[in-house]
PDB file of C-alpha atoms in Angstrom:
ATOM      1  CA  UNK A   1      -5.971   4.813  -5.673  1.00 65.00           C
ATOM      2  CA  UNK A   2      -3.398   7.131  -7.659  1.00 65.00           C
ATOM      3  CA  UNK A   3      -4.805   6.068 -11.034  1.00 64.00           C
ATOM      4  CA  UNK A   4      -8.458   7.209 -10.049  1.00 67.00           C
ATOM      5  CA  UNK A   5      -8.267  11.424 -11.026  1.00 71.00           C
ATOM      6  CA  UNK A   6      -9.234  13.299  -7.720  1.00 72.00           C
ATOM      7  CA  UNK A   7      -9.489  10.590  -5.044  1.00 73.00           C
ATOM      8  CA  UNK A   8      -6.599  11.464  -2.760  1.00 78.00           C
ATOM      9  CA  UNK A   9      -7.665  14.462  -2.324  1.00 79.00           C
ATOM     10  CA  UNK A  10     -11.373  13.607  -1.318  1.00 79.00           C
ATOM     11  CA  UNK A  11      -9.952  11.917   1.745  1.00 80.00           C
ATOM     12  CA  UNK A  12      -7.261  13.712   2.105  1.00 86.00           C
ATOM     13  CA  UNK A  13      -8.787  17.171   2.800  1.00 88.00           C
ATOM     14  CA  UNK A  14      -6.404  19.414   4.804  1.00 90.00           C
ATOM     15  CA  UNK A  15      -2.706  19.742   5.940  1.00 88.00           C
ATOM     16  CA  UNK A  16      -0.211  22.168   7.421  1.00 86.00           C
ATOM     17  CA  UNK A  17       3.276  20.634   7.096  1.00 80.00           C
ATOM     18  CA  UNK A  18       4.806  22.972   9.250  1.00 80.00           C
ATOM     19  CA  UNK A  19       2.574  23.174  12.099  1.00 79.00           C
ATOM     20  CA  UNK A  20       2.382  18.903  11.317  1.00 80.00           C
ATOM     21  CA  UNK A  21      -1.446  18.408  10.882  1.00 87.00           C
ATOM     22  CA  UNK A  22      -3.417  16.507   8.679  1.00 89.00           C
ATOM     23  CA  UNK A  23      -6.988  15.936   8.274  1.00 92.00           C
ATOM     24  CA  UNK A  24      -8.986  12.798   6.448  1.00 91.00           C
ATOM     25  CA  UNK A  25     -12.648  11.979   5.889  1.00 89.00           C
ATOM     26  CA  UNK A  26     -13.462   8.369   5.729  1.00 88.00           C
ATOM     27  CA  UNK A  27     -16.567   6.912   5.402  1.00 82.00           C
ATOM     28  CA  UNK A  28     -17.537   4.502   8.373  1.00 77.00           C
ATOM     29  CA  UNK A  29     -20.928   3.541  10.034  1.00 73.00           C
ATOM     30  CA  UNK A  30     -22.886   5.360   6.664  1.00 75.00           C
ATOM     31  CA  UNK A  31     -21.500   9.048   7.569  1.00 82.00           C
ATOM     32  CA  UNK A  32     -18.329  10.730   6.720  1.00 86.00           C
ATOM     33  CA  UNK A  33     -15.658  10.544   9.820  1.00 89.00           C
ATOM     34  CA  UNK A  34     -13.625  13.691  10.024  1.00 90.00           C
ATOM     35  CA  UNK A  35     -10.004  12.260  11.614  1.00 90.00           C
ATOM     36  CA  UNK A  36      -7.303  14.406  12.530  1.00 89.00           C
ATOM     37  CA  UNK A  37      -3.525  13.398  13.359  1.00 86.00           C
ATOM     38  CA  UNK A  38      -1.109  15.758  14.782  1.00 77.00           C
ATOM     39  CA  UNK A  39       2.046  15.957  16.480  1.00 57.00           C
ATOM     40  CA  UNK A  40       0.293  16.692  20.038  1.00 49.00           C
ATOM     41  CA  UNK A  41      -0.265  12.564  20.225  1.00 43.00           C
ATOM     42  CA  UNK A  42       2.599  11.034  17.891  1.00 42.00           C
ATOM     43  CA  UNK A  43       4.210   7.763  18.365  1.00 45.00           C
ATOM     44  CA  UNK A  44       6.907   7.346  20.800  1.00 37.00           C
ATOM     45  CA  UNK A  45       9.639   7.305  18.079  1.00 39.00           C
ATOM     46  CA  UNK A  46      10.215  11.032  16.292  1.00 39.00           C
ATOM     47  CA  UNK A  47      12.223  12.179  13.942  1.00 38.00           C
ATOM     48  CA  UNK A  48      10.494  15.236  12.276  1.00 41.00           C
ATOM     49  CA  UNK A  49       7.044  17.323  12.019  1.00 37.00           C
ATOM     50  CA  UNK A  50       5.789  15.095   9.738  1.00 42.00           C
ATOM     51  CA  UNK A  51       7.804  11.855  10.527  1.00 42.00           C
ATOM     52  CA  UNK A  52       6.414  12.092  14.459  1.00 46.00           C
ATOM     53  CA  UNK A  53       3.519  11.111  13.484  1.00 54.00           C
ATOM     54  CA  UNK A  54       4.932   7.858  12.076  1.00 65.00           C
ATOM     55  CA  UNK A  55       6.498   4.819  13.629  1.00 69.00           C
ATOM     56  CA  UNK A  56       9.995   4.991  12.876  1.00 71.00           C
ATOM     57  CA  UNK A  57      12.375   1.418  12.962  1.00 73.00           C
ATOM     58  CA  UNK A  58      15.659   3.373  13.584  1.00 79.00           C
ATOM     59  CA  UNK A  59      15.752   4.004  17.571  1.00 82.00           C
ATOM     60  CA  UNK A  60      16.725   7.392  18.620  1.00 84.00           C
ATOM     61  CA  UNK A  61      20.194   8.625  19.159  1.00 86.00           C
ATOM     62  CA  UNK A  62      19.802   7.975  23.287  1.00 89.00           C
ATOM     63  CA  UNK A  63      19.259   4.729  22.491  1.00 88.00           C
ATOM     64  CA  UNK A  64      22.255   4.002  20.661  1.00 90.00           C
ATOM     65  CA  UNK A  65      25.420   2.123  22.502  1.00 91.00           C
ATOM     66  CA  UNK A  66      28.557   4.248  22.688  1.00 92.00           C
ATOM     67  CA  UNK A  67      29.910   2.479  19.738  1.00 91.00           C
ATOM     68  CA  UNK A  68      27.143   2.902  17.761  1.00 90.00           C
ATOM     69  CA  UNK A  69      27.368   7.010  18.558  1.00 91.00           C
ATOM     70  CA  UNK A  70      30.920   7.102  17.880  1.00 91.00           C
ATOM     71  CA  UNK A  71      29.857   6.335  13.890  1.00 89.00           C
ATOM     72  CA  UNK A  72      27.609   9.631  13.143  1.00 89.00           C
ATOM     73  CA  UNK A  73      31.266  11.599  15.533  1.00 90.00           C
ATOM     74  CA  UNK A  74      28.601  11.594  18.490  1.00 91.00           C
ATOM     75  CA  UNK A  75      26.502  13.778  16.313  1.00 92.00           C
ATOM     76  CA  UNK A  76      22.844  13.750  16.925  1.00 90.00           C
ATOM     77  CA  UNK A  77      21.690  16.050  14.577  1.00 88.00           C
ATOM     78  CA  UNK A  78      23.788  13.891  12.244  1.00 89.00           C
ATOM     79  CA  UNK A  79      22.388  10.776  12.910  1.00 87.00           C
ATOM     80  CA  UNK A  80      18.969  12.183  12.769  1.00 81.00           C
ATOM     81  CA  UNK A  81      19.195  13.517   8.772  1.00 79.00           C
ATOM     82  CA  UNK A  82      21.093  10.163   7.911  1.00 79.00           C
ATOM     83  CA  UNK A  83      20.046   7.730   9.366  1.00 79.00           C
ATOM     84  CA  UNK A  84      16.444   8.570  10.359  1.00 74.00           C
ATOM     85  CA  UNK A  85      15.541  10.430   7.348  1.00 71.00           C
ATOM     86  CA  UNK A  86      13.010   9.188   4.452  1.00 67.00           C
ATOM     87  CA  UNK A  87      10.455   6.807   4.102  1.00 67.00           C
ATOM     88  CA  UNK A  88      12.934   3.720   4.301  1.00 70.00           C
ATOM     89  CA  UNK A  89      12.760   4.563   7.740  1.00 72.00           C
ATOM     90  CA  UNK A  90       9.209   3.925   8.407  1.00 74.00           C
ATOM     91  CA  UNK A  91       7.965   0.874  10.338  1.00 70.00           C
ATOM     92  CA  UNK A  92       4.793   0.226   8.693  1.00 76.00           C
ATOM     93  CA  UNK A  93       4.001   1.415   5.264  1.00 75.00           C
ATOM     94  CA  UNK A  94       6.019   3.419   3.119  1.00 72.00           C
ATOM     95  CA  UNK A  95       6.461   4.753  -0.306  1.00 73.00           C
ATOM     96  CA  UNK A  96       9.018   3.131  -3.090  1.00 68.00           C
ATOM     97  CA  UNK A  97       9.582   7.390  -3.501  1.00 71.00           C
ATOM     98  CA  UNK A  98      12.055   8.775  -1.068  1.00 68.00           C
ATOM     99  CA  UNK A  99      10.281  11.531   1.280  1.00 67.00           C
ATOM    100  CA  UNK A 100       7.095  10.938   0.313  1.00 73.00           C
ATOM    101  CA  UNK A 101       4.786  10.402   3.381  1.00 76.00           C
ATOM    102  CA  UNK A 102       1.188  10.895   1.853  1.00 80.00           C
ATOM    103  CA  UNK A 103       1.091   6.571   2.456  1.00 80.00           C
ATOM    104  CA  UNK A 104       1.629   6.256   5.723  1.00 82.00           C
ATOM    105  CA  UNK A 105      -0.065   9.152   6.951  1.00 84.00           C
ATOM    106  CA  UNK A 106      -3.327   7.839   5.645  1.00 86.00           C
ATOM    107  CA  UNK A 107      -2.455   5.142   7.009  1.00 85.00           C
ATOM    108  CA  UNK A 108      -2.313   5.956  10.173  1.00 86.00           C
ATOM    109  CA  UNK A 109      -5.484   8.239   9.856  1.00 88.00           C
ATOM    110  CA  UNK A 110      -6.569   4.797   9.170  1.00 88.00           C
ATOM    111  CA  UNK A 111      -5.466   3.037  12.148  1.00 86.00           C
ATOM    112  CA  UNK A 112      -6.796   6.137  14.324  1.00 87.00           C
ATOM    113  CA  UNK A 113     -10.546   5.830  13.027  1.00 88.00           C
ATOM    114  CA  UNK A 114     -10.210   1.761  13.796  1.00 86.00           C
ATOM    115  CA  UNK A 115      -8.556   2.287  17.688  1.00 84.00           C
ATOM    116  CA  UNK A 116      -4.710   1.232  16.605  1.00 82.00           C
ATOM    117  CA  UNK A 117      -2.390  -0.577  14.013  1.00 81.00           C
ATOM    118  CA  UNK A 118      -4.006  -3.725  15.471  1.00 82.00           C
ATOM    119  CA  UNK A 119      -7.133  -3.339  13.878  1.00 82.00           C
ATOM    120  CA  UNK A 120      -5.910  -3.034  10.751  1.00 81.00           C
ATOM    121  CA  UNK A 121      -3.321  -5.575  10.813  1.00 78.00           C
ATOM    122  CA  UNK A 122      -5.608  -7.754   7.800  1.00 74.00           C
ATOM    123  CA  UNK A 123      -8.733  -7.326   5.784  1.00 74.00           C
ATOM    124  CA  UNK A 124     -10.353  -6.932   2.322  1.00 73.00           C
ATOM    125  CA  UNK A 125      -9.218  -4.581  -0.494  1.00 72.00           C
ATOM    126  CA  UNK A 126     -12.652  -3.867  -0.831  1.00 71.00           C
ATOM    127  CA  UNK A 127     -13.365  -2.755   2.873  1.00 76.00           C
ATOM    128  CA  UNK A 128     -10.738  -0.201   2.498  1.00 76.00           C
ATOM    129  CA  UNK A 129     -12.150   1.506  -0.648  1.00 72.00           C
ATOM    130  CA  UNK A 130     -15.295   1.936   0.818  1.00 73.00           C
ATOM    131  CA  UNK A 131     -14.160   3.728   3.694  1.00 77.00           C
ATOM    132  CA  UNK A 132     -12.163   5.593   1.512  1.00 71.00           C
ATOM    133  CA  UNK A 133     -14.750   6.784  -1.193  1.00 64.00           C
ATOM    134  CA  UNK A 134     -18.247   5.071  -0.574  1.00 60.00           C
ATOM    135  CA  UNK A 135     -17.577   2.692  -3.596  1.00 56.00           C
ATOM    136  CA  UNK A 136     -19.988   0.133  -4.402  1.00 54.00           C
ATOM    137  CA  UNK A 137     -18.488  -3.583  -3.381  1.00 54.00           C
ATOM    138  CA  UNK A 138     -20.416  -6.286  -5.566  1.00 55.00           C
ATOM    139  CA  UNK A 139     -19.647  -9.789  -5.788  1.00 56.00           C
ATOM    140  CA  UNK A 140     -19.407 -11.380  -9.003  1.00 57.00           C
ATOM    141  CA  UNK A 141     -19.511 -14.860 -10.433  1.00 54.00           C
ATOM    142  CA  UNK A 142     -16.808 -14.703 -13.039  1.00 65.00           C
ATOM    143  CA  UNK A 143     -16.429 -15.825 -16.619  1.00 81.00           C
ATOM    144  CA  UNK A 144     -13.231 -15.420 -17.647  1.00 84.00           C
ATOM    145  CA  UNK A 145     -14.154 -13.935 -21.263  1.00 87.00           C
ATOM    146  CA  UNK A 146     -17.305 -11.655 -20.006  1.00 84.00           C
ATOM    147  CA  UNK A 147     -14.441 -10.326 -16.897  1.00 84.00           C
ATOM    148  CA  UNK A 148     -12.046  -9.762 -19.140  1.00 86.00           C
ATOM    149  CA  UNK A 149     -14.339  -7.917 -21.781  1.00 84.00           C
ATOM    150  CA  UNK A 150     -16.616  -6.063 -19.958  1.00 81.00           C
ATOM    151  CA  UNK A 151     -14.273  -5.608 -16.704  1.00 80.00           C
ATOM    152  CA  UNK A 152     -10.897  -5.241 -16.987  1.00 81.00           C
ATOM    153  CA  UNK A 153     -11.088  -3.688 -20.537  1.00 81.00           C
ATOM    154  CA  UNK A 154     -13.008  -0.947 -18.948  1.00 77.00           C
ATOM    155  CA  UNK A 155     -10.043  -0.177 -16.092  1.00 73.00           C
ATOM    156  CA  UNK A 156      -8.822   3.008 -18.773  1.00 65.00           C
ATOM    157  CA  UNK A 157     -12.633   4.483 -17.721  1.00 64.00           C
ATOM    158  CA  UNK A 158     -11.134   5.411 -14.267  1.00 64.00           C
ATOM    159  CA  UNK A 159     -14.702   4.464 -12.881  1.00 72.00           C
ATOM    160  CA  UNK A 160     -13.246   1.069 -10.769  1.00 73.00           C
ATOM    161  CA  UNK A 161     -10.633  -0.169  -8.878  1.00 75.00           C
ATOM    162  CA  UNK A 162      -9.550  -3.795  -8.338  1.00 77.00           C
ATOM    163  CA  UNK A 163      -7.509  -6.145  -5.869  1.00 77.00           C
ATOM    164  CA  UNK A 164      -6.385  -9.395  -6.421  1.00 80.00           C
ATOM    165  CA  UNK A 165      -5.250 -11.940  -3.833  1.00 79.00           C
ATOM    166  CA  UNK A 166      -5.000 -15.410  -2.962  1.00 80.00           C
ATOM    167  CA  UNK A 167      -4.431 -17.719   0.035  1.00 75.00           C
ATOM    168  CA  UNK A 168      -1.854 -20.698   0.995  1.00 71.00           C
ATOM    169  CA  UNK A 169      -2.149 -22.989   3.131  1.00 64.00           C
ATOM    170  CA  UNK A 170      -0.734 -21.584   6.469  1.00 59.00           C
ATOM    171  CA  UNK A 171       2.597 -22.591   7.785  1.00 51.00           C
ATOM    172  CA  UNK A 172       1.029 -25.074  10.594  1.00 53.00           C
ATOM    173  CA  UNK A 173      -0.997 -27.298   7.485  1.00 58.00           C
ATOM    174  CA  UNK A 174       1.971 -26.400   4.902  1.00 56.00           C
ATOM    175  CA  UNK A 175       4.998 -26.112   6.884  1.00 57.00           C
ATOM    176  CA  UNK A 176       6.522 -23.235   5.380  1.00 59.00           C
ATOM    177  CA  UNK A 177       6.737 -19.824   6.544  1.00 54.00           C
ATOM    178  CA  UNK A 178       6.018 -16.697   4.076  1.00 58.00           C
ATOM    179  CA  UNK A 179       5.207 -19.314   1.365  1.00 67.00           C
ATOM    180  CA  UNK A 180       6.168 -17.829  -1.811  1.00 73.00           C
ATOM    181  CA  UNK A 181       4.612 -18.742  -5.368  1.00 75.00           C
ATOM    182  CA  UNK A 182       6.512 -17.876  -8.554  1.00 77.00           C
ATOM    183  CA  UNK A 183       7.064 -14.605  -6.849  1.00 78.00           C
ATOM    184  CA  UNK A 184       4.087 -13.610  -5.244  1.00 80.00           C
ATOM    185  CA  UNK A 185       3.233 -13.735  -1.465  1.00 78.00           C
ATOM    186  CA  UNK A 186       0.262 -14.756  -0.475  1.00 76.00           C
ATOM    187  CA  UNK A 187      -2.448 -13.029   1.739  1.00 73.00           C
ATOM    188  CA  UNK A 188      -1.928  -9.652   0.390  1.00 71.00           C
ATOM    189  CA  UNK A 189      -3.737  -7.736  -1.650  1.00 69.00           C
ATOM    190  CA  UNK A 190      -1.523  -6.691  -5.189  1.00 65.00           C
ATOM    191  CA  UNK A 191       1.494  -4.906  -4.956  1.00 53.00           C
ATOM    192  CA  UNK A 192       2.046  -5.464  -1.404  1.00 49.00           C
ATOM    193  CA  UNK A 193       5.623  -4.815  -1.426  1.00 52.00           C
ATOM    194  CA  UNK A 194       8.333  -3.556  -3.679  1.00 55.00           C
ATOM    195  CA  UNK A 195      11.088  -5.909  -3.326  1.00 59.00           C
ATOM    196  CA  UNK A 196       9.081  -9.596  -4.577  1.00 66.00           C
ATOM    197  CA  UNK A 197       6.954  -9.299  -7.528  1.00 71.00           C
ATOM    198  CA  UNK A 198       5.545 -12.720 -10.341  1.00 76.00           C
ATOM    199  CA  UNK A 199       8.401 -14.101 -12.428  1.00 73.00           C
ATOM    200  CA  UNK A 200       6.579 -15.046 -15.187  1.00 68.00           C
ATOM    201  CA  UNK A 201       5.787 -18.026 -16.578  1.00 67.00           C
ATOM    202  CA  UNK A 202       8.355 -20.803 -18.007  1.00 63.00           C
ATOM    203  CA  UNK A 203       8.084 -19.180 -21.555  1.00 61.00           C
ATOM    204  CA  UNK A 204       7.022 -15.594 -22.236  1.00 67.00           C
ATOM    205  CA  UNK A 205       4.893 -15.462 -25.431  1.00 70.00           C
ATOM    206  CA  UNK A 206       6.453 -13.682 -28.232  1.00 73.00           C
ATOM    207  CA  UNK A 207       3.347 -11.685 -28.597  1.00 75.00           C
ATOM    208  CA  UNK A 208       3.620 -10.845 -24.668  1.00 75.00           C
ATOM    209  CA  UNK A 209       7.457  -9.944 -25.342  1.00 74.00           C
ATOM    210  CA  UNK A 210       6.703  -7.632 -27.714  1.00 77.00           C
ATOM    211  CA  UNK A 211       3.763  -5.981 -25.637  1.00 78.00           C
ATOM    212  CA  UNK A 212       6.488  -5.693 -22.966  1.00 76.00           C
ATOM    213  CA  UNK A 213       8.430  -2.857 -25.088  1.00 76.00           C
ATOM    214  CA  UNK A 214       4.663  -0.943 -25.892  1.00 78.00           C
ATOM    215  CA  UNK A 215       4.305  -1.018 -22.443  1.00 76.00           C
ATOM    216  CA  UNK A 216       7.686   0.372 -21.210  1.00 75.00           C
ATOM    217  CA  UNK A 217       8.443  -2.276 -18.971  1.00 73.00           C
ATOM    218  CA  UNK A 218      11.059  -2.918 -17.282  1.00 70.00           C
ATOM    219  CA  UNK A 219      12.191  -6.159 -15.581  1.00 69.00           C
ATOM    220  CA  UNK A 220      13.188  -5.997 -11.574  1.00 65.00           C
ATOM    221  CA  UNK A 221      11.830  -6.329  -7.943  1.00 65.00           C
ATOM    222  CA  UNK A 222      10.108  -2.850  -8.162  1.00 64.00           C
ATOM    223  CA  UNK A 223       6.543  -4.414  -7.305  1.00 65.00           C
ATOM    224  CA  UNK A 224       5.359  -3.302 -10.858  1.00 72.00           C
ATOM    225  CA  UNK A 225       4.736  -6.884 -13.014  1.00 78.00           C
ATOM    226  CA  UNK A 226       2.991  -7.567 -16.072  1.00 79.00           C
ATOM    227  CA  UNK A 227       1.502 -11.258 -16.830  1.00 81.00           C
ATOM    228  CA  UNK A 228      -0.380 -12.993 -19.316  1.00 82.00           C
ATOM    229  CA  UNK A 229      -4.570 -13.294 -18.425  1.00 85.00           C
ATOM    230  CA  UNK A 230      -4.194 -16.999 -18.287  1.00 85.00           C
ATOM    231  CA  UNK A 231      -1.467 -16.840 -15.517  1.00 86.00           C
ATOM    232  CA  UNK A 232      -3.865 -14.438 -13.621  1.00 86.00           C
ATOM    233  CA  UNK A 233      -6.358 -16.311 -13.507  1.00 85.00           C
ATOM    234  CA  UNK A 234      -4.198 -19.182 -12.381  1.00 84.00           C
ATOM    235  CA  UNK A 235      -2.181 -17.481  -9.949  1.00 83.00           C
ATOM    236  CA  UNK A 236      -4.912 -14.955  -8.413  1.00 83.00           C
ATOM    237  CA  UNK A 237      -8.212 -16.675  -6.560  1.00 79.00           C
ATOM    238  CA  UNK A 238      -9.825 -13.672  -5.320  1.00 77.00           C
ATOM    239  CA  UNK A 239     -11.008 -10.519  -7.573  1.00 79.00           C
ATOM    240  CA  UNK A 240     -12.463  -7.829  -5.812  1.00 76.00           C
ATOM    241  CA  UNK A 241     -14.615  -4.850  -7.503  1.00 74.00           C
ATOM    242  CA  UNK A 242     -14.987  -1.700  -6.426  1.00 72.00           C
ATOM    243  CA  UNK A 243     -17.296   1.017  -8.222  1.00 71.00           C
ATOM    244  CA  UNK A 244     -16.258   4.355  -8.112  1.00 70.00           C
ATOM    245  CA  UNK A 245     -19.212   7.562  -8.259  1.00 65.00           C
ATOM    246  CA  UNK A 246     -18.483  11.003  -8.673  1.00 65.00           C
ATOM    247  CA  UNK A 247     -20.385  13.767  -7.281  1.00 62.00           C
ATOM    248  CA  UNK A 248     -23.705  13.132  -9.588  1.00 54.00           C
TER     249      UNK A 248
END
């Protein structure tokens, strides 16, 4: 959603960090929702204006054991800017950027138009976008040479987004939990997380290696990955489209 100029900011369409408000439009039932999330209703975990509207994983200071108080010198205000400060706090999404709460915010915008986190515990890249920015969702039967010429070539036009998934077998049929292939999880749409990301194939190509120093990239479990088209379309069995129109 970053990559597309202007989007954020059609959704996201007002805020008040001090007073801890935040307002969203997302498209659901063909109108324009107006949600609002404030401090007045926030989760039962708090922190700060803008973190008590999030789920936080670190329990509060009263919940701590008398050991556990006598760390932060029995010190709430201590323990509350250490330990429950920044996004690595967060029990749902969060940003790889410390501080940086424009994620879960919408995301919890999110859960509000759908009734809780429940109802948006799974689901379709695709379904999201459109609530997000009325894109257009089509289905295509795809040849790998026409995709990759007259799709993903065209990604620099900032016109469409894409996710890619796939499925495993689940852990009942497969017997393993959280199956893992070469690096990527699946059942998510890509990058779900920032800590697991493809570890390429047996060989890198030497033209690939080279394209790795154009591109600036740098190896590690940052989520960011690059990988040869004929490992994509290996690895990934689900493409999903979305169109993006501006105001004409």
């Amino acid at each position: 959603m970053t990559t597309a100029k202007g989007l954020l900011e059609k959704f996201c369409v007002a805020r008040d960090e001090q007073v801890g408000i935040y307002g969203f439009l997302f498209f659901g039932d063909t109108a324009w929702v107006p949600v609002i999330i404030d401090e007045l209703s926030p989760p039962a975990r708090q922190v700060s204006v803008t973190f008590n509207l999030l789920f936080i994983s670190i329990p509060k200071y009263e919940e701590l054991t008398a050991a556990e108080k006598e760390l932060y010198h029995r010190d709430k205000k201590f323990y509350n800017s250490s330990a429950r400060k920044g996004g690595k706090s967060l029990y749902f999404a969060r940003s790889g950027t410390e501080d940086e709460t424009w994620l879960p915010l919408i995301e919890r915008a999110y859960a509000k138009l759908h009734g809780d986190y429940t109802a948006i515990d799974g689901g379709f890249s695709c379904e999201a976008i459109v609530t997000l920015d009325t894109a257009n969702t089509p289905q295509d039967i795809i040849d790998p040479d026409v995709f990759w010429r007259e799709e993903l070539l065209l990604l620099a036009t900032k016109d469409r987004l894409f996710g890619y998934g796939f499925d495993t077998l689940d852990s009942t049929r497969s017997g393993i939990q959280d199956l893992i292939v070469n690096g990527l999880i699946g059942g998510y749409a890509y990058s779900p997380v920032g800590d697991s990301e493809w570890h390429g194939a047996g060989e890198w190509t030497e033209e690939l290696l080279l394209a790795l120093k154009e591109l600036k990239h740098s190896f590690g479990n940052d989520g960011q990955f690059v990988m040869e088209y004929s490992d994509f379309l290996d690895n990934f069995d689900q493409v999903e489209k979305m169109l993006l129109f501006d105001d004409t």
